[in-house]
């Protein structure tokens, strides 16, 4: 294992296993399996239990917040500096692990505003997701521009797509599996509050338009179908009173209401809005059009109390809740969960919208607290049968839902371990939607260690296909991608030439 010297302002004097000095309690986002690591390392020939499928040839990359030693980056978990973790797999071997901070201007301690007072969109933590599109590997965070990185996780710099992107970019873009287009948006605290963008399969930004909403809203995710874009205009909004507090300047707003918007992908037609029961959604599973032309949206829904409990636990300001509410499954926030939930938690939920009549129906699909839904990328915006999620209630688990039959399968890893997002990797020449594997980083709640879990997606109850023991504890983070050798162009072309590096 090789330690890299990290020459970043503010890191001098911190060793490989250093911890903040002082006796004050550590915030939840700096403790246990959320605790940030203080260095960047490279490790080779990782130990494997079981057998890694020979078809897995590429990199599993995952992003998440990791404040610099001595510089927390903010009181809120979501504000920590982005760190990429990568595991290279080929020929049945786990060839290497490495981790790198995304070198942003925020990491360097530079201000978020320019001398003329305008916002610098390049100044963001780049801490939420990492994807490939049009030959670029991109580290994403919804508060600013994406950052382009190399297959070895080095930062190339902010990416504005030839000067065409003038807004932030969501960390949850949607790639159409048929056209290859990337659909995404940016939101802002000043008008225009939401802007939609469409990018070609080759990575050219082709179309942008403003989506009118009444106030600055925290729109974390959205959905597409074959013909529509589905917007989530929900009651978590910017609060100017929270600026300068070191936390996220958003909170639940009872006066805002909740609605879903349906916008045709073609042209610049109006958005049709459907009022729904107040809630919040961090993550969409998928959306599709059914045989009757209705839009069916599956996502993880938070009620008011559940959202406020989670938001307080990770450093946010709630809408005046006296105590954390139970039922959240976001990994790393088990402190926000009570033993006996008194209100619905973060559950898989379905909304059905009828553009012809304006009717909307909604109902939970299950009562298990879950988060981080994923699916086969070939079914984004189209009919799907399977969704894969993770749970933290009462034990860490990977969860598979068959949304056709209602069957739920779980792979339990125990109450002392936290499970990260499970990324689906399809098998070569697969004949069924679920033929493939699930990749997830599992971390001990004590922060003692981590492993990459590889499950058979057709039967998640079975023993793991393989586990890769990682050389250090990887903090529970957010989202990741499997980047197969040969996927994409300019940045990803080198993937097949770097085995063993």
Short mmCIF file of C-alpha atoms in Angstrom, two decimals:
data_model
loop_
_atom_site.label_atom_id
_atom_site.label_comp_id
_atom_site.label_asym_id
_atom_site.label_seq_id
_atom_site.Cartn_x
_atom_site.Cartn_y
_atom_site.Cartn_z
CA UNK A 1 0.00 0.00 0.00
CA UNK A 2 1.31 3.42 -0.95
CA UNK A 3 0.47 6.68 0.83
CA UNK A 4 0.46 9.72 -1.43
CA UNK A 5 1.56 13.07 -0.03
CA UNK A 6 -1.43 15.36 -0.42
CA UNK A 7 -0.23 18.90 -1.11
CA UNK A 8 -3.43 20.76 -0.39
CA UNK A 9 -3.67 23.87 1.79
CA UNK A 10 -4.77 22.97 5.30
CA UNK A 11 -3.46 19.39 5.41
CA UNK A 12 0.05 19.90 6.75
CA UNK A 13 0.86 17.95 9.87
CA UNK A 14 -1.90 15.33 9.53
CA UNK A 15 -0.70 11.73 9.40
CA UNK A 16 -2.33 8.71 7.87
CA UNK A 17 -4.44 7.94 10.92
CA UNK A 18 -4.73 11.36 12.49
CA UNK A 19 -7.88 12.59 14.20
CA UNK A 20 -9.01 16.05 15.22
CA UNK A 21 -7.59 17.20 18.52
CA UNK A 22 -9.73 18.17 21.47
CA UNK A 23 -12.33 16.36 23.52
CA UNK A 24 -15.49 17.81 22.00
CA UNK A 25 -17.94 15.21 20.55
CA UNK A 26 -17.52 14.60 16.85
CA UNK A 27 -20.50 15.44 14.62
CA UNK A 28 -22.42 12.48 13.23
CA UNK A 29 -21.00 13.14 9.75
CA UNK A 30 -17.43 12.79 11.10
CA UNK A 31 -17.96 9.64 13.16
CA UNK A 32 -17.91 5.86 12.75
CA UNK A 33 -18.49 4.66 9.21
CA UNK A 34 -18.98 8.27 8.06
CA UNK A 35 -15.59 9.35 9.39
CA UNK A 36 -13.46 10.92 6.63
CA UNK A 37 -10.08 9.50 5.73
CA UNK A 38 -7.11 11.88 6.01
CA UNK A 39 -4.95 10.70 3.09
CA UNK A 40 -4.94 9.38 -0.44
CA UNK A 41 -3.52 5.89 -0.95
CA UNK A 42 -2.89 3.28 -3.65
CA UNK A 43 -3.11 -0.45 -2.90
CA UNK A 44 -2.62 -3.40 -5.26
CA UNK A 45 -3.67 -7.05 -5.53
CA UNK A 46 -6.54 -6.79 -3.09
CA UNK A 47 -7.65 -9.97 -1.28
CA UNK A 48 -10.76 -11.59 -2.78
CA UNK A 49 -13.13 -14.08 -1.19
CA UNK A 50 -15.21 -16.11 -3.64
CA UNK A 51 -14.80 -15.65 -7.38
CA UNK A 52 -15.03 -12.36 -9.24
CA UNK A 53 -16.97 -12.85 -12.48
CA UNK A 54 -14.52 -12.79 -15.42
CA UNK A 55 -16.95 -10.50 -17.29
CA UNK A 56 -16.26 -7.74 -14.77
CA UNK A 57 -13.47 -5.79 -16.43
CA UNK A 58 -13.38 -2.12 -15.54
CA UNK A 59 -13.63 0.22 -12.58
CA UNK A 60 -16.15 0.70 -9.83
CA UNK A 61 -16.03 4.39 -8.91
CA UNK A 62 -17.88 6.00 -6.02
CA UNK A 63 -18.13 9.59 -4.81
CA UNK A 64 -18.88 11.01 -1.38
CA UNK A 65 -18.07 13.80 1.10
CA UNK A 66 -14.68 13.66 2.80
CA UNK A 67 -13.65 16.90 4.56
CA UNK A 68 -9.97 17.73 4.66
CA UNK A 69 -8.30 17.11 8.03
CA UNK A 70 -8.85 20.15 10.18
CA UNK A 71 -11.28 21.70 7.69
CA UNK A 72 -14.76 20.28 8.03
CA UNK A 73 -16.11 21.96 4.92
CA UNK A 74 -19.35 22.87 6.71
CA UNK A 75 -21.67 21.65 9.44
CA UNK A 76 -23.81 19.63 7.00
CA UNK A 77 -22.85 16.14 5.78
CA UNK A 78 -23.63 17.15 2.19
CA UNK A 79 -20.97 19.89 2.23
CA UNK A 80 -17.83 17.78 2.69
CA UNK A 81 -15.20 17.90 -0.07
CA UNK A 82 -15.71 15.27 -2.75
CA UNK A 83 -13.53 12.17 -2.68
CA UNK A 84 -13.53 9.47 -5.35
CA UNK A 85 -12.85 5.86 -4.43
CA UNK A 86 -11.95 3.45 -7.23
CA UNK A 87 -11.52 -0.32 -7.49
CA UNK A 88 -10.07 -1.81 -10.67
CA UNK A 89 -11.28 -5.33 -11.52
CA UNK A 90 -10.06 -7.50 -14.40
CA UNK A 91 -9.34 -11.17 -15.05
CA UNK A 92 -10.95 -12.26 -11.83
CA UNK A 93 -8.60 -10.04 -9.79
CA UNK A 94 -9.10 -6.86 -7.81
CA UNK A 95 -6.03 -5.15 -9.22
CA UNK A 96 -6.07 -1.94 -7.22
CA UNK A 97 -7.85 0.47 -4.93
CA UNK A 98 -7.16 4.19 -4.84
CA UNK A 99 -8.85 7.30 -3.51
CA UNK A 100 -8.48 10.94 -4.56
CA UNK A 101 -10.02 14.21 -3.54
CA UNK A 102 -11.60 16.07 -6.44
CA UNK A 103 -9.35 19.11 -6.83
CA UNK A 104 -11.85 21.94 -6.80
CA UNK A 105 -11.37 25.61 -6.02
CA UNK A 106 -13.39 25.00 -2.86
CA UNK A 107 -10.92 22.33 -1.78
CA UNK A 108 -8.14 24.88 -2.33
CA UNK A 109 -9.94 27.32 -0.01
CA UNK A 110 -10.82 29.87 -2.69
CA UNK A 111 -13.97 32.04 -2.40
CA UNK A 112 -17.25 31.00 -4.03
CA UNK A 113 -17.85 34.44 -5.52
CA UNK A 114 -15.82 36.30 -8.12
CA UNK A 115 -14.46 39.83 -7.56
CA UNK A 116 -17.53 41.23 -9.35
CA UNK A 117 -19.83 39.48 -6.85
CA UNK A 118 -21.13 36.82 -9.23
CA UNK A 119 -21.27 33.18 -8.25
CA UNK A 120 -18.39 30.92 -9.34
CA UNK A 121 -20.10 27.69 -10.42
CA UNK A 122 -16.76 25.89 -10.43
CA UNK A 123 -16.57 26.39 -6.66
CA UNK A 124 -18.47 23.40 -5.32
CA UNK A 125 -17.55 20.22 -3.42
CA UNK A 126 -18.05 17.85 -6.42
CA UNK A 127 -19.04 15.19 -3.89
CA UNK A 128 -22.21 13.40 -4.99
CA UNK A 129 -21.86 11.21 -8.09
CA UNK A 130 -19.43 10.15 -10.81
CA UNK A 131 -20.60 9.19 -14.30
CA UNK A 132 -19.35 8.72 -17.84
CA UNK A 133 -20.98 10.41 -20.81
CA UNK A 134 -19.73 11.28 -24.26
CA UNK A 135 -16.19 10.17 -23.41
CA UNK A 136 -15.94 12.28 -20.24
CA UNK A 137 -15.72 11.08 -16.67
CA UNK A 138 -17.54 13.63 -14.52
CA UNK A 139 -17.69 14.18 -10.76
CA UNK A 140 -21.05 15.79 -10.02
CA UNK A 141 -22.62 17.98 -7.35
CA UNK A 142 -25.88 19.87 -7.82
CA UNK A 143 -24.47 23.16 -6.51
CA UNK A 144 -22.19 23.83 -9.47
CA UNK A 145 -20.39 22.68 -12.59
CA UNK A 146 -19.21 19.10 -12.98
CA UNK A 147 -15.51 18.34 -12.71
CA UNK A 148 -13.80 16.20 -15.29
CA UNK A 149 -11.54 13.45 -13.95
CA UNK A 150 -9.25 10.80 -15.43
CA UNK A 151 -9.66 7.03 -15.19
CA UNK A 152 -6.97 7.17 -12.49
CA UNK A 153 -9.14 9.66 -10.54
CA UNK A 154 -6.95 12.71 -11.10
CA UNK A 155 -8.84 15.99 -11.62
CA UNK A 156 -8.68 17.72 -15.00
CA UNK A 157 -10.86 20.67 -13.97
CA UNK A 158 -14.40 22.08 -14.17
CA UNK A 159 -16.41 21.25 -17.28
CA UNK A 160 -18.84 23.70 -18.92
CA UNK A 161 -19.15 21.85 -22.25
CA UNK A 162 -17.49 24.39 -24.46
CA UNK A 163 -18.86 27.38 -22.55
CA UNK A 164 -22.50 26.38 -23.13
CA UNK A 165 -23.45 25.40 -19.57
CA UNK A 166 -24.25 28.48 -17.48
CA UNK A 167 -26.09 26.79 -14.59
CA UNK A 168 -25.29 24.16 -12.02
CA UNK A 169 -25.74 20.52 -13.04
CA UNK A 170 -27.74 17.99 -11.07
CA UNK A 171 -25.92 14.95 -9.71
CA UNK A 172 -28.72 12.79 -11.12
CA UNK A 173 -28.77 13.19 -14.91
CA UNK A 174 -30.70 10.61 -16.91
CA UNK A 175 -29.24 8.94 -20.00
CA UNK A 176 -31.84 7.69 -22.45
CA UNK A 177 -30.94 4.06 -23.24
CA UNK A 178 -32.27 4.32 -26.80
CA UNK A 179 -31.08 7.75 -28.01
CA UNK A 180 -28.02 8.03 -25.74
CA UNK A 181 -29.01 11.62 -24.90
CA UNK A 182 -28.28 12.93 -21.41
CA UNK A 183 -31.10 14.87 -19.77
CA UNK A 184 -30.29 17.04 -16.76
CA UNK A 185 -31.08 20.33 -15.03
CA UNK A 186 -29.68 22.91 -12.67
CA UNK A 187 -31.36 24.78 -9.84
CA UNK A 188 -30.37 28.09 -8.27
CA UNK A 189 -31.28 30.40 -5.38
CA UNK A 190 -31.99 33.24 -7.83
CA UNK A 191 -34.07 33.28 -11.03
CA UNK A 192 -34.22 31.27 -13.16
CA UNK A 193 -34.72 28.77 -10.38
CA UNK A 194 -34.72 25.65 -12.59
CA UNK A 195 -33.20 25.17 -16.06
CA UNK A 196 -33.50 22.01 -18.18
CA UNK A 197 -30.71 20.80 -20.47
CA UNK A 198 -30.35 18.08 -23.09
CA UNK A 199 -26.99 16.76 -24.27
CA UNK A 200 -26.29 14.56 -27.28
CA UNK A 201 -24.85 11.07 -26.97
CA UNK A 202 -21.50 12.49 -28.07
CA UNK A 203 -21.49 15.11 -25.30
CA UNK A 204 -22.67 18.27 -27.07
CA UNK A 205 -25.05 20.50 -25.11
CA UNK A 206 -27.90 20.93 -27.60
CA UNK A 207 -30.88 22.46 -25.81
CA UNK A 208 -31.68 24.45 -22.66
CA UNK A 209 -34.91 25.95 -21.37
CA UNK A 210 -36.22 27.52 -18.19
CA UNK A 211 -38.77 25.60 -16.10
CA UNK A 212 -40.92 28.01 -14.10
CA UNK A 213 -41.34 27.28 -10.39
CA UNK A 214 -42.58 29.82 -7.83
CA UNK A 215 -39.53 29.93 -5.55
CA UNK A 216 -36.00 28.53 -5.18
CA UNK A 217 -36.54 24.86 -4.40
CA UNK A 218 -34.07 22.08 -3.62
CA UNK A 219 -34.75 19.81 -6.60
CA UNK A 220 -32.34 16.92 -6.06
CA UNK A 221 -33.64 14.46 -8.67
CA UNK A 222 -36.12 14.12 -11.53
CA UNK A 223 -37.19 11.49 -14.07
CA UNK A 224 -37.64 10.86 -17.77
CA UNK A 225 -39.88 8.58 -19.79
CA UNK A 226 -39.83 7.87 -23.50
CA UNK A 227 -41.74 11.10 -24.25
CA UNK A 228 -41.66 13.18 -21.06
CA UNK A 229 -39.55 14.81 -18.38
CA UNK A 230 -41.02 14.53 -14.88
CA UNK A 231 -40.27 17.34 -12.41
CA UNK A 232 -40.40 17.16 -8.59
CA UNK A 233 -41.34 20.58 -7.18
CA UNK A 234 -41.39 19.83 -3.46
CA UNK A 235 -41.51 21.80 -0.18
CA UNK A 236 -37.82 22.08 0.69
CA UNK A 237 -36.81 25.59 -0.29
CA UNK A 238 -34.02 28.11 0.17
CA UNK A 239 -34.11 30.13 3.38
CA UNK A 240 -31.94 33.26 3.28
CA UNK A 241 -31.81 33.30 7.08
CA UNK A 242 -29.62 30.19 6.96
CA UNK A 243 -26.92 31.74 4.79
CA UNK A 244 -23.57 31.99 6.51
CA UNK A 245 -24.41 29.36 9.14
CA UNK A 246 -22.10 26.74 7.66
CA UNK A 247 -25.08 24.50 6.93
CA UNK A 248 -27.30 23.99 3.90
CA UNK A 249 -29.53 27.08 3.39
CA UNK A 250 -32.66 24.99 2.82
CA UNK A 251 -35.39 23.67 5.03
CA UNK A 252 -38.90 22.23 4.91
CA UNK A 253 -41.47 24.91 3.99
CA UNK A 254 -45.05 24.06 4.93
CA UNK A 255 -46.39 26.92 2.80
CA UNK A 256 -44.85 25.73 -0.45
CA UNK A 257 -46.94 22.68 -1.31
CA UNK A 258 -45.91 19.74 -3.48
CA UNK A 259 -46.47 18.92 -7.13
CA UNK A 260 -45.13 16.83 -10.00
CA UNK A 261 -44.66 18.33 -13.44
CA UNK A 262 -44.92 16.63 -16.83
CA UNK A 263 -43.09 18.22 -19.75
CA UNK A 264 -42.84 16.87 -23.27
CA UNK A 265 -39.25 16.16 -24.23
CA UNK A 266 -39.84 17.42 -27.75
CA UNK A 267 -40.28 21.15 -28.25
CA UNK A 268 -40.85 23.87 -25.67
CA UNK A 269 -44.41 23.17 -24.61
CA UNK A 270 -45.78 24.04 -21.16
CA UNK A 271 -45.29 21.94 -18.05
CA UNK A 272 -48.46 20.32 -16.72
CA UNK A 273 -48.49 20.22 -12.93
CA UNK A 274 -50.16 17.65 -10.67
CA UNK A 275 -50.68 18.46 -6.99
CA UNK A 276 -49.65 15.67 -4.58
CA UNK A 277 -49.49 15.13 -0.84
CA UNK A 278 -46.59 17.08 0.73
CA UNK A 279 -43.40 15.03 0.78
CA UNK A 280 -39.77 15.09 -0.26
CA UNK A 281 -37.85 12.85 -2.67
CA UNK A 282 -34.08 12.65 -2.76
CA UNK A 283 -33.93 9.76 -5.22
CA UNK A 284 -36.05 8.46 -8.08
CA UNK A 285 -36.12 4.78 -8.95
CA UNK A 286 -37.59 5.13 -12.44
CA UNK A 287 -40.51 6.46 -14.44
CA UNK A 288 -42.32 4.98 -17.42
CA UNK A 289 -45.45 5.31 -19.53
CA UNK A 290 -48.01 2.53 -19.21
CA UNK A 291 -50.27 1.10 -21.91
CA UNK A 292 -52.95 3.70 -21.12
CA UNK A 293 -50.54 6.60 -21.60
CA UNK A 294 -50.26 7.32 -17.89
CA UNK A 295 -46.92 8.18 -16.28
CA UNK A 296 -45.84 5.88 -13.47
CA UNK A 297 -43.17 7.21 -11.11
CA UNK A 298 -41.44 5.04 -8.49
CA UNK A 299 -39.27 6.87 -5.95
CA UNK A 300 -38.29 6.95 -2.28
CA UNK A 301 -40.68 9.25 -0.43
CA UNK A 302 -40.11 11.14 2.84
CA UNK A 303 -42.93 12.59 4.88
CA UNK A 304 -42.46 15.88 6.73
CA UNK A 305 -41.36 14.40 10.05
CA UNK A 306 -39.05 11.84 8.49
CA UNK A 307 -37.38 14.48 6.33
CA UNK A 308 -36.93 16.85 9.26
CA UNK A 309 -35.46 14.09 11.42
CA UNK A 310 -32.93 13.18 8.75
CA UNK A 311 -32.12 16.82 7.96
CA UNK A 312 -31.41 17.63 11.61
CA UNK A 313 -29.27 14.52 12.06
CA UNK A 314 -26.94 15.43 9.19
CA UNK A 315 -26.57 19.09 10.14
CA UNK A 316 -29.54 20.86 8.59
CA UNK A 317 -32.21 23.15 10.03
CA UNK A 318 -35.67 21.66 10.17
CA UNK A 319 -39.10 23.28 10.17
CA UNK A 320 -39.13 23.47 13.96
CA UNK A 321 -39.27 19.78 14.82
CA UNK A 322 -38.43 19.22 18.47
CA UNK A 323 -36.67 15.89 17.95
CA UNK A 324 -35.48 13.67 15.10
CA UNK A 325 -38.22 11.60 13.55
CA UNK A 326 -37.84 7.87 12.88
CA UNK A 327 -37.79 5.84 9.73
CA UNK A 328 -34.95 7.06 7.55
CA UNK A 329 -32.71 4.56 5.78
CA UNK A 330 -30.04 6.86 4.38
CA UNK A 331 -26.81 5.03 5.25
CA UNK A 332 -24.93 6.68 8.07
CA UNK A 333 -27.86 8.39 9.74
CA UNK A 334 -29.10 5.62 11.96
CA UNK A 335 -28.96 8.15 14.80
CA UNK A 336 -32.08 9.66 13.23
CA UNK A 337 -33.94 6.38 13.55
CA UNK A 338 -35.95 5.45 16.59
CA UNK A 339 -36.58 1.85 17.61
CA UNK A 340 -40.32 1.98 16.89
CA UNK A 341 -41.26 4.27 13.99
CA UNK A 342 -44.20 6.54 14.77
CA UNK A 343 -44.55 7.82 11.21
CA UNK A 344 -43.95 6.39 7.74
CA UNK A 345 -40.27 6.34 6.87
CA UNK A 346 -38.37 6.72 3.61
CA UNK A 347 -40.35 4.13 1.67
CA UNK A 348 -40.63 3.06 -1.95
CA UNK A 349 -43.67 4.88 -3.29
CA UNK A 350 -45.60 5.16 -6.56
CA UNK A 351 -47.37 8.08 -8.21
CA UNK A 352 -49.50 7.56 -11.34
CA UNK A 353 -50.25 10.65 -13.43
CA UNK A 354 -52.82 10.77 -16.23
CA UNK A 355 -52.06 13.60 -18.70
CA UNK A 356 -55.40 13.01 -20.43
CA UNK A 357 -57.59 13.59 -17.37
CA UNK A 358 -55.34 15.36 -14.88
CA UNK A 359 -55.94 12.59 -12.34
CA UNK A 360 -53.19 11.53 -9.94
CA UNK A 361 -53.01 8.57 -7.58
CA UNK A 362 -50.32 7.75 -5.03
CA UNK A 363 -49.55 4.93 -2.61
CA UNK A 364 -46.61 3.22 -0.91
CA UNK A 365 -45.29 0.03 -2.48
CA UNK A 366 -43.89 -1.23 0.83
CA UNK A 367 -43.28 -0.13 4.42
CA UNK A 368 -39.56 -0.93 4.71
CA UNK A 369 -37.30 2.11 5.17
CA UNK A 370 -35.06 2.21 2.08
CA UNK A 371 -32.90 4.55 0.01
CA UNK A 372 -30.58 4.82 -3.02
CA UNK A 373 -32.72 3.09 -5.69
CA UNK A 374 -30.95 1.78 -8.80
CA UNK A 375 -31.91 -0.29 -11.81
CA UNK A 376 -30.63 -1.72 -15.07
CA UNK A 377 -29.53 1.36 -17.05
CA UNK A 378 -31.15 -0.07 -20.17
CA UNK A 379 -34.57 0.46 -18.56
CA UNK A 380 -34.25 4.13 -17.57
CA UNK A 381 -37.44 5.86 -18.66
CA UNK A 382 -38.88 2.58 -19.93
CA UNK A 383 -40.78 -0.30 -18.37
CA UNK A 384 -38.82 -2.01 -15.59
CA UNK A 385 -39.47 -4.92 -13.30
CA UNK A 386 -36.67 -4.69 -10.73
CA UNK A 387 -35.37 -1.97 -8.45
CA UNK A 388 -32.41 -2.35 -6.10
CA UNK A 389 -32.21 -0.34 -2.88
CA UNK A 390 -30.45 -0.40 0.47
CA UNK A 391 -31.90 -0.42 3.96
CA UNK A 392 -30.70 0.49 7.41
CA UNK A 393 -33.71 -0.67 9.38
CA UNK A 394 -33.03 -2.52 11.54
CA UNK A 395 -29.98 -4.04 9.82
CA UNK A 396 -27.81 -3.15 6.86
CA UNK A 397 -29.18 -4.81 3.73
CA UNK A 398 -29.36 -4.78 -0.03
CA UNK A 399 -33.00 -4.97 -1.12
CA UNK A 400 -34.44 -6.14 -4.44
CA UNK A 401 -38.02 -5.29 -5.37
CA UNK A 402 -39.98 -6.99 -8.11
CA UNK A 403 -42.46 -4.19 -8.80
CA UNK A 404 -44.56 -6.51 -10.96
CA UNK A 405 -45.23 -9.17 -8.31
CA UNK A 406 -44.48 -7.10 -5.21
CA UNK A 407 -41.84 -9.61 -4.05
CA UNK A 408 -39.05 -8.27 -1.84
CA UNK A 409 -35.68 -9.99 -1.41
CA UNK A 410 -33.01 -8.86 1.05
CA UNK A 411 -29.34 -9.59 1.59
CA UNK A 412 -28.66 -8.83 5.24
CA UNK A 413 -25.12 -7.86 6.28
CA UNK A 414 -25.91 -7.33 9.96
CA UNK A 415 -26.69 -4.39 12.26
CA UNK A 416 -23.03 -3.44 12.67
CA UNK A 417 -22.42 -2.74 8.98
CA UNK A 418 -23.70 -0.03 6.62
CA UNK A 419 -24.46 -0.80 2.98
CA UNK A 420 -23.79 1.70 0.21
CA UNK A 421 -25.75 2.15 -3.00
CA UNK A 422 -25.93 -1.10 -5.01
CA UNK A 423 -24.91 -0.48 -8.64
CA UNK A 424 -26.30 -2.94 -11.20
CA UNK A 425 -23.89 -4.34 -13.81
CA UNK A 426 -25.61 -6.37 -16.58
CA UNK A 427 -24.13 -9.69 -17.62
CA UNK A 428 -22.89 -10.11 -21.18
CA UNK A 429 -25.59 -11.48 -23.49
CA UNK A 430 -28.14 -11.29 -20.68
CA UNK A 431 -31.60 -12.52 -21.62
CA UNK A 432 -33.42 -11.18 -18.57
CA UNK A 433 -33.51 -7.74 -16.98
CA UNK A 434 -31.97 -8.96 -13.71
CA UNK A 435 -29.12 -11.05 -15.13
CA UNK A 436 -26.03 -9.39 -13.73
CA UNK A 437 -24.39 -8.30 -10.50
CA UNK A 438 -24.79 -5.72 -7.78
CA UNK A 439 -21.73 -3.86 -6.50
CA UNK A 440 -21.83 -2.14 -3.11
CA UNK A 441 -19.25 -0.87 -0.62
CA UNK A 442 -20.07 -2.14 2.87
CA UNK A 443 -18.43 -0.41 5.85
CA UNK A 444 -18.24 -1.41 9.50
CA UNK A 445 -20.18 1.02 11.67
CA UNK A 446 -17.16 1.29 13.94
CA UNK A 447 -15.14 2.53 10.98
CA UNK A 448 -12.82 -0.49 11.27
CA UNK A 449 -12.90 -1.55 7.62
CA UNK A 450 -14.75 -1.91 4.32
CA UNK A 451 -15.26 -4.37 1.51
CA UNK A 452 -16.72 -4.39 -1.98
CA UNK A 453 -19.70 -6.74 -2.05
CA UNK A 454 -20.58 -8.51 -5.31
CA UNK A 455 -24.04 -10.11 -5.40
CA UNK A 456 -25.94 -12.10 -7.99
CA UNK A 457 -28.78 -9.71 -8.91
CA UNK A 458 -31.11 -12.60 -9.76
CA UNK A 459 -31.02 -13.81 -6.15
CA UNK A 460 -29.74 -11.30 -3.62
CA UNK A 461 -30.59 -13.68 -0.75
CA UNK A 462 -27.75 -15.97 -1.82
CA UNK A 463 -24.22 -15.81 -0.46
CA UNK A 464 -22.05 -13.17 -2.12
CA UNK A 465 -20.49 -14.09 -5.45
CA UNK A 466 -17.35 -12.38 -4.16
CA UNK A 467 -16.11 -9.85 -1.65
CA UNK A 468 -13.04 -7.66 -2.04
CA UNK A 469 -11.38 -6.57 1.19
CA UNK A 470 -10.40 -2.92 0.88
CA UNK A 471 -7.18 -1.59 2.44
CA UNK A 472 -8.95 0.97 4.58
CA UNK A 473 -12.38 1.95 5.81
CA UNK A 474 -14.25 3.80 3.07
CA UNK A 475 -16.63 6.39 4.53
CA UNK A 476 -20.28 5.81 3.68
CA UNK A 477 -20.92 8.11 0.73
CA UNK A 478 -23.39 8.74 -2.03
CA UNK A 479 -23.38 7.44 -5.61
CA UNK A 480 -21.16 5.58 -8.02
CA UNK A 481 -20.88 3.91 -11.41
CA UNK A 482 -19.39 0.85 -13.01
CA UNK A 483 -17.19 2.04 -15.87
CA UNK A 484 -16.50 -0.97 -18.09
CA UNK A 485 -13.32 -1.04 -20.15
CA UNK A 486 -14.04 0.53 -23.53
CA UNK A 487 -17.08 2.53 -22.42
CA UNK A 488 -17.09 6.06 -23.78
CA UNK A 489 -14.41 7.95 -25.65
CA UNK A 490 -11.69 10.39 -24.70
CA UNK A 491 -11.39 9.84 -20.95
CA UNK A 492 -12.59 6.24 -20.88
CA UNK A 493 -10.58 5.03 -23.88
CA UNK A 494 -7.56 4.50 -21.66
CA UNK A 495 -9.40 2.09 -19.40
CA UNK A 496 -8.43 -1.03 -21.30
CA UNK A 497 -4.77 -0.04 -21.40
CA UNK A 498 -4.17 0.40 -17.68
CA UNK A 499 -4.56 -3.07 -16.18
CA UNK A 500 -2.27 -3.48 -13.23
CA UNK A 501 -1.29 0.17 -12.96
#
